[in-house]
Amino acid sequence: MRNIRLAAAQLGPIQKDESRQAVVRRMIDLMDDAKMKGAEFIVYPELALTTFFPRWHHEERAEADIWFEREMPSAATQPLFDRAAQHGMAMSFGYAELTPEGRHFNTSIIVDKEGRIVGKYRKVHLPGHDEFDPERTHQHLEKRYFEPGDLGFPVWRILGGLVGMCICNDRRWPETYRVMGLQGVELVVLGFNTPSVNSQNSSEGLEKRMFHHKLSLQAGAYQNATWVVAVAKAGVEDGHHLMGGTCIVNPDGEIVAELEGEEDGVLVHDCDLEATRFGKETIFDFARHRRIEHYGPITAQVGVRLPPG
Amino acid sequence: MRNIRLAAAQLGPIQKDESRQAVVRRMIDLMDDAKMKGAEFIVYPELALTTFFPRWHHEERAEADIWFEREMPSAATQPLFDRAAQHGMAMSFGYAELTPEGRHFNTSIIVDKEGRIVGKYRKVHLPGHDEFDPERTHQHLEKRYFEPGDLGFPVWRILGGLVGMCICNDRRWPETYRVMGLQGVELVVLGFNTPSVNSQNSSEGLEKRMFHHKLSLQAGAYQNATWVVAVAKAGVEDGHHLMGGTCIVNPDGEIVAELEGEEDGVLVHDCDLEATRFGKETIFDFARHRRIEHYGPITAQVGVRLPPG
C-alpha cells in the first residue's frame, strides 16, 4: 500500500460580488473538515477564487483582469496557505493567472505539505470561443480571456507518488491522460466549472452532460491505470447553473466515491497508488503494446484530413 | 439523414473441429436474417471462420497455419461472398491471414455491395504474449501467431460515409479511434473474441470485463463523434468462455442497441451518419481545439519515462 488520503473539496457557487477573502474562508472551512477526516491532500476546483467569469463578455478585454491573480500566494490567499502548512496538508486549486509579462492563463497549482508551490499547470484545451456569439444561450469566452497553456502535462513526484493535473475541458481529451500516462502518472487531479446547459444545444440536458463528464474521467483512468479525482464548482452562479459531479475514479475506471449536491462539501477517499500497478504491468504495459509507428497523425496534424475521393 | 442500416452479426462459439464450410453456413443464415430486416451492411466478429485458436499453444509455430487463410475469398468463403453480392449487401469480417510471403496477420476486410474487397485492416494492438506462460489460467498467444498490423488505421469512403475498422484489443486504445477521427471517421466497425476470464487475474470477473469493453467503445465514440459497432464471438469454445457484449454506440457515446446472449444473432440499427456532425463541429472540432505541441510523447516514445528524481 502507498496510500494517499485525498479530499475532493467541492465549492458551491461563487457570486460575482463575492470577495476572494470570503471564498478563502469557505475553502479553509473545507480544509478543516478534511483535516478532521485525516486527509493529507485537498483538491479544490478550477477558478476556485472567483465566479466562472468567462460567461461574461467584457468588450474591453482588460476589464476582465479583475478576475486574475497577479501573485500567488496573494494577500487574499495567504491565509489558505498558512492553514495548509499548519495542518501539514498538501493542496491543489485553480485560479486565473496574470503573469508579470501580461499573459493570461487558466492555471492550477500543487502546494506541498510545507506550503511551497511545487507544481504548476496551465490549461491546454480551452473550450468555447473568443468573440461574442449571439447564437449561444450564454457565452463561454475562455478562448478570449486565456491563452492555451504552455507547460505541457507535467507529472510530479509528490506525496510518495506520481501526480499530474489537468483542468475541466482537458478531461475530455484522451491525449491529456496519455501524455501523463507515459510519465507513469498514478493520480490525476482536476477541477472543473461545467455549465449544466450546452450553450450550443440547450436540449442536450444535464443527464447527458453528466454522462460525458464521467465517461471521460473513467476512460482516462482505465486506459492509463491511474486514479482520477475531479472536483466541481457547482450550483447557480449569477443565474447560471454549473453542474456537480465531484467524484473519485480508481485505476480500473470505476467511480468509487461521489459527492451529492451542489454545495460546499468534502469527499474523502483513500487512494492506494499500488492499485495502479496491475493495469500498468498487463493490458496497458505501454512498452509491450503501443505501436507508435501508426499514431503519427495524432501529433502531425491538428484538424481532420479526409481520405481522398 | 445519411443512414446506414447496419447489422451486427454475433457468432456463438466455434468449436475446434468445426469446418469453415459449417461456419460459413451459419454466417449466411445471419446474412439472410439481416437482409430480411433491411440491412445493407453486416459486420461479423474477429477471426470469424475458426475457433479463437490463440488460446492453444503449438510448440511448432507452423502447426498453427491450419487456422490461417491463404486466399480471400477462398473455396470455403466464396458462398458468403456470393450471397452478399446476391443480397447487394456490404460486409465486414475478420480472419487469420497468411500472405504469399509467409506473413501472419489478424485481419479484417470490408466487402462492398458488389462483392469486391475494398478495405483491409490488420490488427495493430496484439494482446497477450509470445511464449507459453505457465502462470496464466489460459494462454493468449496472439503475439506468437501474428505480427502487428502494417496498414495503420485507414478510413474508407463507402456506403455514403467514412468507415474504419479495428479489432478486439485495439478498442481499448484511444490512439485507435483518434487516428481514424483525424480522418473524419463516422463509423468504426470492430469484432472481438474476449475471454470472460482475465488470464492474469481470474478474480476480475465478467462484470468488470464487460464494463471495460463498453467504457472503451463509448469513450472512443464520444471523443471522436463517431458511431462504433462492436461484434462478439461469444459463448463456450472448447471449454473456454468468451463474453458477449455485441452493441452499437452512437456518436454521443451512448449504447443504443445491445444483443443479449452468447449465440448466433443479428442486431440491426439505423446509423444516421449526420448525427456525427454536432460533436465534430463543436466540442471535438479538432482544428479549433487540439494542441499538438503538447502531445509529443504520444508518438515519440513507446513506453513510460518516469520524471526525474
JSON list of C-alpha atoms in Angstrom, two decimals, chain B residues 15-181:
[
{"chain": "B", "resi": 15, "resn": "GLN", "atom": "CA", "xyz": [-15.53, -25.47, -31.78]},
{"chain": "B", "resi": 16, "resn": "LYS", "atom": "CA", "xyz": [-12.06, -26.65, -32.74]},
{"chain": "B", "resi": 17, "resn": "ASP", "atom": "CA", "xyz": [-13.30, -29.32, -35.12]},
{"chain": "B", "resi": 18, "resn": "GLU", "atom": "CA", "xyz": [-15.94, -27.17, -36.82]},
{"chain": "B", "resi": 19, "resn": "SER", "atom": "CA", "xyz": [-15.20, -26.70, -40.54]},
{"chain": "B", "resi": 20, "resn": "ARG", "atom": "CA", "xyz": [-15.03, -23.36, -42.38]},
{"chain": "B", "resi": 21, "resn": "GLN", "atom": "CA", "xyz": [-17.92, -24.58, -44.50]},
{"chain": "B", "resi": 22, "resn": "ALA", "atom": "CA", "xyz": [-20.11, -25.09, -41.45]},
{"chain": "B", "resi": 23, "resn": "VAL", "atom": "CA", "xyz": [-19.23, -21.65, -40.08]},
{"chain": "B", "resi": 24, "resn": "VAL", "atom": "CA", "xyz": [-19.94, -20.02, -43.43]},
{"chain": "B", "resi": 25, "resn": "ARG", "atom": "CA", "xyz": [-23.38, -21.65, -43.44]},
{"chain": "B", "resi": 26, "resn": "ARG", "atom": "CA", "xyz": [-24.06, -20.03, -40.06]},
{"chain": "B", "resi": 27, "resn": "MET", "atom": "CA", "xyz": [-22.82, -16.68, -41.37]},
{"chain": "B", "resi": 28, "resn": "ILE", "atom": "CA", "xyz": [-25.12, -16.97, -44.41]},
{"chain": "B", "resi": 29, "resn": "ASP", "atom": "CA", "xyz": [-28.08, -17.67, -42.14]},
{"chain": "B", "resi": 30, "resn": "LEU", "atom": "CA", "xyz": [-27.31, -14.49, -40.23]},
{"chain": "B", "resi": 31, "resn": "MET", "atom": "CA", "xyz": [-26.95, -12.60, -43.50]},
{"chain": "B", "resi": 32, "resn": "ASP", "atom": "CA", "xyz": [-30.35, -13.80, -44.72]},
{"chain": "B", "resi": 33, "resn": "ASP", "atom": "CA", "xyz": [-31.86, -12.66, -41.43]},
{"chain": "B", "resi": 34, "resn": "ALA", "atom": "CA", "xyz": [-30.15, -9.27, -41.75]},
{"chain": "B", "resi": 35, "resn": "LYS", "atom": "CA", "xyz": [-31.45, -8.93, -45.31]},
{"chain": "B", "resi": 36, "resn": "MET", "atom": "CA", "xyz": [-35.00, -9.58, -44.16]},
{"chain": "B", "resi": 37, "resn": "LYS", "atom": "CA", "xyz": [-34.53, -6.77, -41.65]},
{"chain": "B", "resi": 38, "resn": "GLY", "atom": "CA", "xyz": [-33.40, -4.42, -44.39]},
{"chain": "B", "resi": 39, "resn": "ALA", "atom": "CA", "xyz": [-29.73, -4.20, -43.51]},
{"chain": "B", "resi": 40, "resn": "GLU", "atom": "CA", "xyz": [-27.25, -3.02, -46.14]},
{"chain": "B", "resi": 41, "resn": "PHE", "atom": "CA", "xyz": [-24.05, -3.65, -44.18]},
{"chain": "B", "resi": 42, "resn": "ILE", "atom": "CA", "xyz": [-23.35, -6.71, -42.00]},
{"chain": "B", "resi": 43, "resn": "VAL", "atom": "CA", "xyz": [-20.46, -6.90, -39.56]},
{"chain": "B", "resi": 44, "resn": "TYR", "atom": "CA", "xyz": [-19.15, -10.22, -38.21]},
{"chain": "B", "resi": 45, "resn": "PRO", "atom": "CA", "xyz": [-16.58, -10.79, -35.44]},
{"chain": "B", "resi": 46, "resn": "GLU", "atom": "CA", "xyz": [-12.81, -11.08, -35.35]},
{"chain": "B", "resi": 47, "resn": "LEU", "atom": "CA", "xyz": [-11.50, -14.49, -36.51]},
{"chain": "B", "resi": 48, "resn": "ALA", "atom": "CA", "xyz": [-14.99, -15.32, -37.69]},
{"chain": "B", "resi": 49, "resn": "LEU", "atom": "CA", "xyz": [-14.09, -18.53, -39.52]},
{"chain": "B", "resi": 50, "resn": "THR", "atom": "CA", "xyz": [-12.46, -20.54, -36.73]},
{"chain": "B", "resi": 51, "resn": "THR", "atom": "CA", "xyz": [-12.25, -21.03, -33.01]},
{"chain": "B", "resi": 52, "resn": "PHE", "atom": "CA", "xyz": [-10.17, -18.47, -31.12]},
{"chain": "B", "resi": 53, "resn": "PHE", "atom": "CA", "xyz": [-7.01, -20.52, -31.63]},
{"chain": "B", "resi": 54, "resn": "PRO", "atom": "CA", "xyz": [-4.51, -18.23, -29.81]},
{"chain": "B", "resi": 55, "resn": "ARG", "atom": "CA", "xyz": [-5.61, -19.95, -26.63]},
{"chain": "B", "resi": 56, "resn": "TRP", "atom": "CA", "xyz": [-3.80, -23.08, -27.84]},
{"chain": "B", "resi": 57, "resn": "HIS", "atom": "CA", "xyz": [-0.03, -23.40, -27.67]},
{"chain": "B", "resi": 58, "resn": "HIS", "atom": "CA", "xyz": [1.55, -25.06, -30.70]},
{"chain": "B", "resi": 59, "resn": "GLU", "atom": "CA", "xyz": [5.14, -25.87, -29.91]},
{"chain": "B", "resi": 60, "resn": "GLU", "atom": "CA", "xyz": [5.77, -25.84, -33.64]},
{"chain": "B", "resi": 61, "resn": "ARG", "atom": "CA", "xyz": [4.69, -22.40, -34.76]},
{"chain": "B", "resi": 62, "resn": "ALA", "atom": "CA", "xyz": [3.88, -23.65, -38.28]},
{"chain": "B", "resi": 63, "resn": "GLU", "atom": "CA", "xyz": [1.30, -26.11, -36.96]},
{"chain": "B", "resi": 64, "resn": "ALA", "atom": "CA", "xyz": [-0.94, -23.12, -36.29]},
{"chain": "B", "resi": 65, "resn": "ASP", "atom": "CA", "xyz": [-1.06, -22.36, -40.01]},
{"chain": "B", "resi": 66, "resn": "ILE", "atom": "CA", "xyz": [-4.12, -24.60, -40.23]},
{"chain": "B", "resi": 67, "resn": "TRP", "atom": "CA", "xyz": [-6.07, -21.69, -38.73]},
{"chain": "B", "resi": 68, "resn": "PHE", "atom": "CA", "xyz": [-4.98, -19.22, -41.41]},
{"chain": "B", "resi": 69, "resn": "GLU", "atom": "CA", "xyz": [-6.47, -18.28, -44.81]},
{"chain": "B", "resi": 70, "resn": "ARG", "atom": "CA", "xyz": [-4.07, -18.20, -47.75]},
{"chain": "B", "resi": 71, "resn": "GLU", "atom": "CA", "xyz": [-6.58, -16.53, -50.05]},
{"chain": "B", "resi": 72, "resn": "MET", "atom": "CA", "xyz": [-9.75, -14.48, -49.73]},
{"chain": "B", "resi": 73, "resn": "PRO", "atom": "CA", "xyz": [-12.27, -15.31, -50.97]},
{"chain": "B", "resi": 74, "resn": "SER", "atom": "CA", "xyz": [-11.39, -18.98, -50.67]},
{"chain": "B", "resi": 75, "resn": "ALA", "atom": "CA", "xyz": [-13.38, -22.00, -51.76]},
{"chain": "B", "resi": 76, "resn": "ALA", "atom": "CA", "xyz": [-14.90, -22.14, -48.29]},
{"chain": "B", "resi": 77, "resn": "THR", "atom": "CA", "xyz": [-15.84, -18.45, -48.12]},
{"chain": "B", "resi": 78, "resn": "GLN", "atom": "CA", "xyz": [-16.93, -17.95, -51.75]},
{"chain": "B", "resi": 79, "resn": "PRO", "atom": "CA", "xyz": [-20.56, -18.82, -50.89]},
{"chain": "B", "resi": 80, "resn": "LEU", "atom": "CA", "xyz": [-20.59, -15.96, -48.36]},
{"chain": "B", "resi": 81, "resn": "PHE", "atom": "CA", "xyz": [-19.29, -13.51, -50.95]},
{"chain": "B", "resi": 82, "resn": "ASP", "atom": "CA", "xyz": [-21.84, -14.82, -53.46]},
{"chain": "B", "resi": 83, "resn": "ARG", "atom": "CA", "xyz": [-24.74, -14.44, -51.07]},
{"chain": "B", "resi": 84, "resn": "ALA", "atom": "CA", "xyz": [-23.65, -10.92, -50.10]},
{"chain": "B", "resi": 85, "resn": "ALA", "atom": "CA", "xyz": [-23.47, -9.86, -53.74]},
{"chain": "B", "resi": 86, "resn": "GLN", "atom": "CA", "xyz": [-26.84, -11.51, -54.41]},
{"chain": "B", "resi": 87, "resn": "HIS", "atom": "CA", "xyz": [-28.34, -9.53, -51.49]},
{"chain": "B", "resi": 88, "resn": "GLY", "atom": "CA", "xyz": [-26.50, -6.37, -52.53]},
{"chain": "B", "resi": 89, "resn": "MET", "atom": "CA", "xyz": [-25.16, -6.20, -49.00]},
{"chain": "B", "resi": 90, "resn": "ALA", "atom": "CA", "xyz": [-21.78, -4.90, -47.89]},
{"chain": "B", "resi": 91, "resn": "MET", "atom": "CA", "xyz": [-19.98, -6.89, -45.21]},
{"chain": "B", "resi": 92, "resn": "SER", "atom": "CA", "xyz": [-17.01, -6.95, -42.87]},
{"chain": "B", "resi": 93, "resn": "PHE", "atom": "CA", "xyz": [-15.45, -9.93, -41.11]},
{"chain": "B", "resi": 94, "resn": "GLY", "atom": "CA", "xyz": [-12.21, -10.98, -39.54]},
{"chain": "B", "resi": 95, "resn": "TYR", "atom": "CA", "xyz": [-9.89, -13.90, -40.28]},
{"chain": "B", "resi": 96, "resn": "ALA", "atom": "CA", "xyz": [-6.31, -15.04, -39.77]},
{"chain": "B", "resi": 97, "resn": "GLU", "atom": "CA", "xyz": [-4.35, -14.04, -42.87]},
{"chain": "B", "resi": 98, "resn": "LEU", "atom": "CA", "xyz": [-1.29, -15.88, -44.20]},
{"chain": "B", "resi": 99, "resn": "THR", "atom": "CA", "xyz": [0.26, -13.88, -47.02]},
{"chain": "B", "resi": 100, "resn": "PRO", "atom": "CA", "xyz": [2.10, -15.34, -50.04]},
{"chain": "B", "resi": 101, "resn": "GLU", "atom": "CA", "xyz": [5.29, -14.06, -48.36]},
{"chain": "B", "resi": 102, "resn": "GLY", "atom": "CA", "xyz": [4.54, -16.16, -45.29]},
{"chain": "B", "resi": 103, "resn": "ARG", "atom": "CA", "xyz": [3.48, -13.31, -43.01]},
{"chain": "B", "resi": 104, "resn": "HIS", "atom": "CA", "xyz": [0.71, -13.76, -40.46]},
{"chain": "B", "resi": 105, "resn": "PHE", "atom": "CA", "xyz": [-1.85, -11.11, -39.51]},
{"chain": "B", "resi": 106, "resn": "ASN", "atom": "CA", "xyz": [-5.09, -10.84, -37.57]},
{"chain": "B", "resi": 107, "resn": "THR", "atom": "CA", "xyz": [-7.06, -9.23, -40.38]},
{"chain": "B", "resi": 108, "resn": "SER", "atom": "CA", "xyz": [-10.47, -7.83, -41.19]},
{"chain": "B", "resi": 109, "resn": "ILE", "atom": "CA", "xyz": [-11.89, -6.70, -44.51]},
{"chain": "B", "resi": 110, "resn": "ILE", "atom": "CA", "xyz": [-14.73, -4.62, -45.91]},
{"chain": "B", "resi": 111, "resn": "VAL", "atom": "CA", "xyz": [-16.50, -6.04, -48.94]},
{"chain": "B", "resi": 112, "resn": "ASP", "atom": "CA", "xyz": [-18.72, -3.67, -50.94]},
{"chain": "B", "resi": 113, "resn": "LYS", "atom": "CA", "xyz": [-22.22, -4.39, -52.23]},
{"chain": "B", "resi": 114, "resn": "GLU", "atom": "CA", "xyz": [-20.79, -5.80, -55.45]},
{"chain": "B", "resi": 115, "resn": "GLY", "atom": "CA", "xyz": [-18.66, -8.34, -53.59]},
{"chain": "B", "resi": 116, "resn": "ARG", "atom": "CA", "xyz": [-15.31, -6.60, -54.02]},
{"chain": "B", "resi": 117, "resn": "ILE", "atom": "CA", "xyz": [-12.83, -6.33, -51.16]},
{"chain": "B", "resi": 118, "resn": "VAL", "atom": "CA", "xyz": [-12.44, -2.57, -50.81]},
{"chain": "B", "resi": 119, "resn": "GLY", "atom": "CA", "xyz": [-10.77, -2.32, -47.42]},
{"chain": "B", "resi": 120, "resn": "LYS", "atom": "CA", "xyz": [-8.29, -4.34, -45.41]},
{"chain": "B", "resi": 121, "resn": "TYR", "atom": "CA", "xyz": [-7.13, -3.78, -41.84]},
{"chain": "B", "resi": 122, "resn": "ARG", "atom": "CA", "xyz": [-4.54, -5.74, -39.86]},
{"chain": "B", "resi": 123, "resn": "LYS", "atom": "CA", "xyz": [-4.75, -5.68, -36.07]},
{"chain": "B", "resi": 124, "resn": "VAL", "atom": "CA", "xyz": [-2.22, -3.28, -34.60]},
{"chain": "B", "resi": 125, "resn": "HIS", "atom": "CA", "xyz": [-2.57, -3.88, -30.85]},
{"chain": "B", "resi": 126, "resn": "LEU", "atom": "CA", "xyz": [-1.91, -7.57, -30.27]},
{"chain": "B", "resi": 127, "resn": "PRO", "atom": "CA", "xyz": [-2.58, -8.53, -26.66]},
{"chain": "B", "resi": 128, "resn": "GLY", "atom": "CA", "xyz": [-1.07, -11.40, -24.76]},
{"chain": "B", "resi": 129, "resn": "HIS", "atom": "CA", "xyz": [2.33, -12.98, -25.05]},
{"chain": "B", "resi": 130, "resn": "ASP", "atom": "CA", "xyz": [4.53, -15.00, -27.40]},
{"chain": "B", "resi": 131, "resn": "GLU", "atom": "CA", "xyz": [5.76, -17.94, -25.34]},
{"chain": "B", "resi": 132, "resn": "PHE", "atom": "CA", "xyz": [3.92, -20.48, -23.20]},
{"chain": "B", "resi": 133, "resn": "ASP", "atom": "CA", "xyz": [3.19, -18.87, -19.83]},
{"chain": "B", "resi": 134, "resn": "PRO", "atom": "CA", "xyz": [2.62, -21.40, -17.03]},
{"chain": "B", "resi": 135, "resn": "GLU", "atom": "CA", "xyz": [1.33, -18.70, -14.68]},
{"chain": "B", "resi": 136, "resn": "ARG", "atom": "CA", "xyz": [-1.77, -17.92, -16.71]},
{"chain": "B", "resi": 137, "resn": "THR", "atom": "CA", "xyz": [-5.11, -19.64, -16.26]},
{"chain": "B", "resi": 138, "resn": "HIS", "atom": "CA", "xyz": [-5.13, -20.00, -20.06]},
{"chain": "B", "resi": 139, "resn": "GLN", "atom": "CA", "xyz": [-2.88, -18.92, -22.90]},
{"chain": "B", "resi": 140, "resn": "HIS", "atom": "CA", "xyz": [-3.37, -15.80, -25.01]},
{"chain": "B", "resi": 141, "resn": "LEU", "atom": "CA", "xyz": [-0.71, -16.21, -27.69]},
{"chain": "B", "resi": 142, "resn": "GLU", "atom": "CA", "xyz": [-1.62, -13.54, -30.19]},
{"chain": "B", "resi": 143, "resn": "LYS", "atom": "CA", "xyz": [1.91, -12.16, -30.08]},
{"chain": "B", "resi": 144, "resn": "ARG", "atom": "CA", "xyz": [3.13, -15.63, -31.03]},
{"chain": "B", "resi": 145, "resn": "TYR", "atom": "CA", "xyz": [0.90, -16.25, -34.02]},
{"chain": "B", "resi": 146, "resn": "PHE", "atom": "CA", "xyz": [0.56, -12.78, -35.53]},
{"chain": "B", "resi": 147, "resn": "GLU", "atom": "CA", "xyz": [2.78, -9.87, -36.35]},
{"chain": "B", "resi": 148, "resn": "PRO", "atom": "CA", "xyz": [1.44, -6.39, -35.60]},
{"chain": "B", "resi": 149, "resn": "GLY", "atom": "CA", "xyz": [-0.56, -4.87, -38.44]},
{"chain": "B", "resi": 150, "resn": "ASP", "atom": "CA", "xyz": [1.34, -2.87, -41.01]},
{"chain": "B", "resi": 151, "resn": "LEU", "atom": "CA", "xyz": [-1.50, -0.91, -42.62]},
{"chain": "B", "resi": 152, "resn": "GLY", "atom": "CA", "xyz": [-2.24, 1.72, -39.96]},
{"chain": "B", "resi": 153, "resn": "PHE", "atom": "CA", "xyz": [-5.86, 2.71, -39.33]},
{"chain": "B", "resi": 154, "resn": "PRO", "atom": "CA", "xyz": [-7.26, 3.66, -42.75]},
{"chain": "B", "resi": 155, "resn": "VAL", "atom": "CA", "xyz": [-10.70, 5.18, -43.29]},
{"chain": "B", "resi": 156, "resn": "TRP", "atom": "CA", "xyz": [-12.62, 4.38, -46.46]},
{"chain": "B", "resi": 157, "resn": "ARG", "atom": "CA", "xyz": [-15.40, 6.15, -48.33]},
{"chain": "B", "resi": 158, "resn": "ILE", "atom": "CA", "xyz": [-18.07, 3.51, -48.56]},
{"chain": "B", "resi": 159, "resn": "LEU", "atom": "CA", "xyz": [-21.88, 3.38, -48.26]},
{"chain": "B", "resi": 160, "resn": "GLY", "atom": "CA", "xyz": [-22.01, 7.17, -48.43]},
{"chain": "B", "resi": 161, "resn": "GLY", "atom": "CA", "xyz": [-19.90, 7.56, -45.33]},
{"chain": "B", "resi": 162, "resn": "LEU", "atom": "CA", "xyz": [-16.43, 7.39, -43.82]},
{"chain": "B", "resi": 163, "resn": "VAL", "atom": "CA", "xyz": [-15.84, 3.93, -42.37]},
{"chain": "B", "resi": 164, "resn": "GLY", "atom": "CA", "xyz": [-12.89, 2.49, -40.45]},
{"chain": "B", "resi": 165, "resn": "MET", "atom": "CA", "xyz": [-12.03, -0.80, -38.77]},
{"chain": "B", "resi": 166, "resn": "CYS", "atom": "CA", "xyz": [-10.19, -2.04, -35.75]},
{"chain": "B", "resi": 167, "resn": "ILE", "atom": "CA", "xyz": [-10.10, -5.42, -33.99]},
{"chain": "B", "resi": 168, "resn": "CYS", "atom": "CA", "xyz": [-10.73, -6.50, -30.40]},
{"chain": "B", "resi": 169, "resn": "ASN", "atom": "CA", "xyz": [-7.94, -5.19, -28.15]},
{"chain": "B", "resi": 170, "resn": "ASP", "atom": "CA", "xyz": [-7.48, -2.17, -30.45]},
{"chain": "B", "resi": 171, "resn": "ARG", "atom": "CA", "xyz": [-10.71, -0.84, -28.94]},
{"chain": "B", "resi": 172, "resn": "ARG", "atom": "CA", "xyz": [-9.07, -0.24, -25.57]},
{"chain": "B", "resi": 173, "resn": "TRP", "atom": "CA", "xyz": [-6.50, 2.19, -27.05]},
{"chain": "B", "resi": 174, "resn": "PRO", "atom": "CA", "xyz": [-7.63, 5.78, -27.57]},
{"chain": "B", "resi": 175, "resn": "GLU", "atom": "CA", "xyz": [-4.99, 6.16, -30.28]},
{"chain": "B", "resi": 176, "resn": "THR", "atom": "CA", "xyz": [-7.02, 3.74, -32.43]},
{"chain": "B", "resi": 177, "resn": "TYR", "atom": "CA", "xyz": [-10.08, 5.96, -32.58]},
{"chain": "B", "resi": 178, "resn": "ARG", "atom": "CA", "xyz": [-8.13, 9.21, -32.71]},
{"chain": "B", "resi": 179, "resn": "VAL", "atom": "CA", "xyz": [-6.14, 8.25, -35.80]},
{"chain": "B", "resi": 180, "resn": "MET", "atom": "CA", "xyz": [-9.44, 7.44, -37.52]},
{"chain": "B", "resi": 181, "resn": "GLY", "atom": "CA", "xyz": [-11.11, 10.52, -36.03]}
]
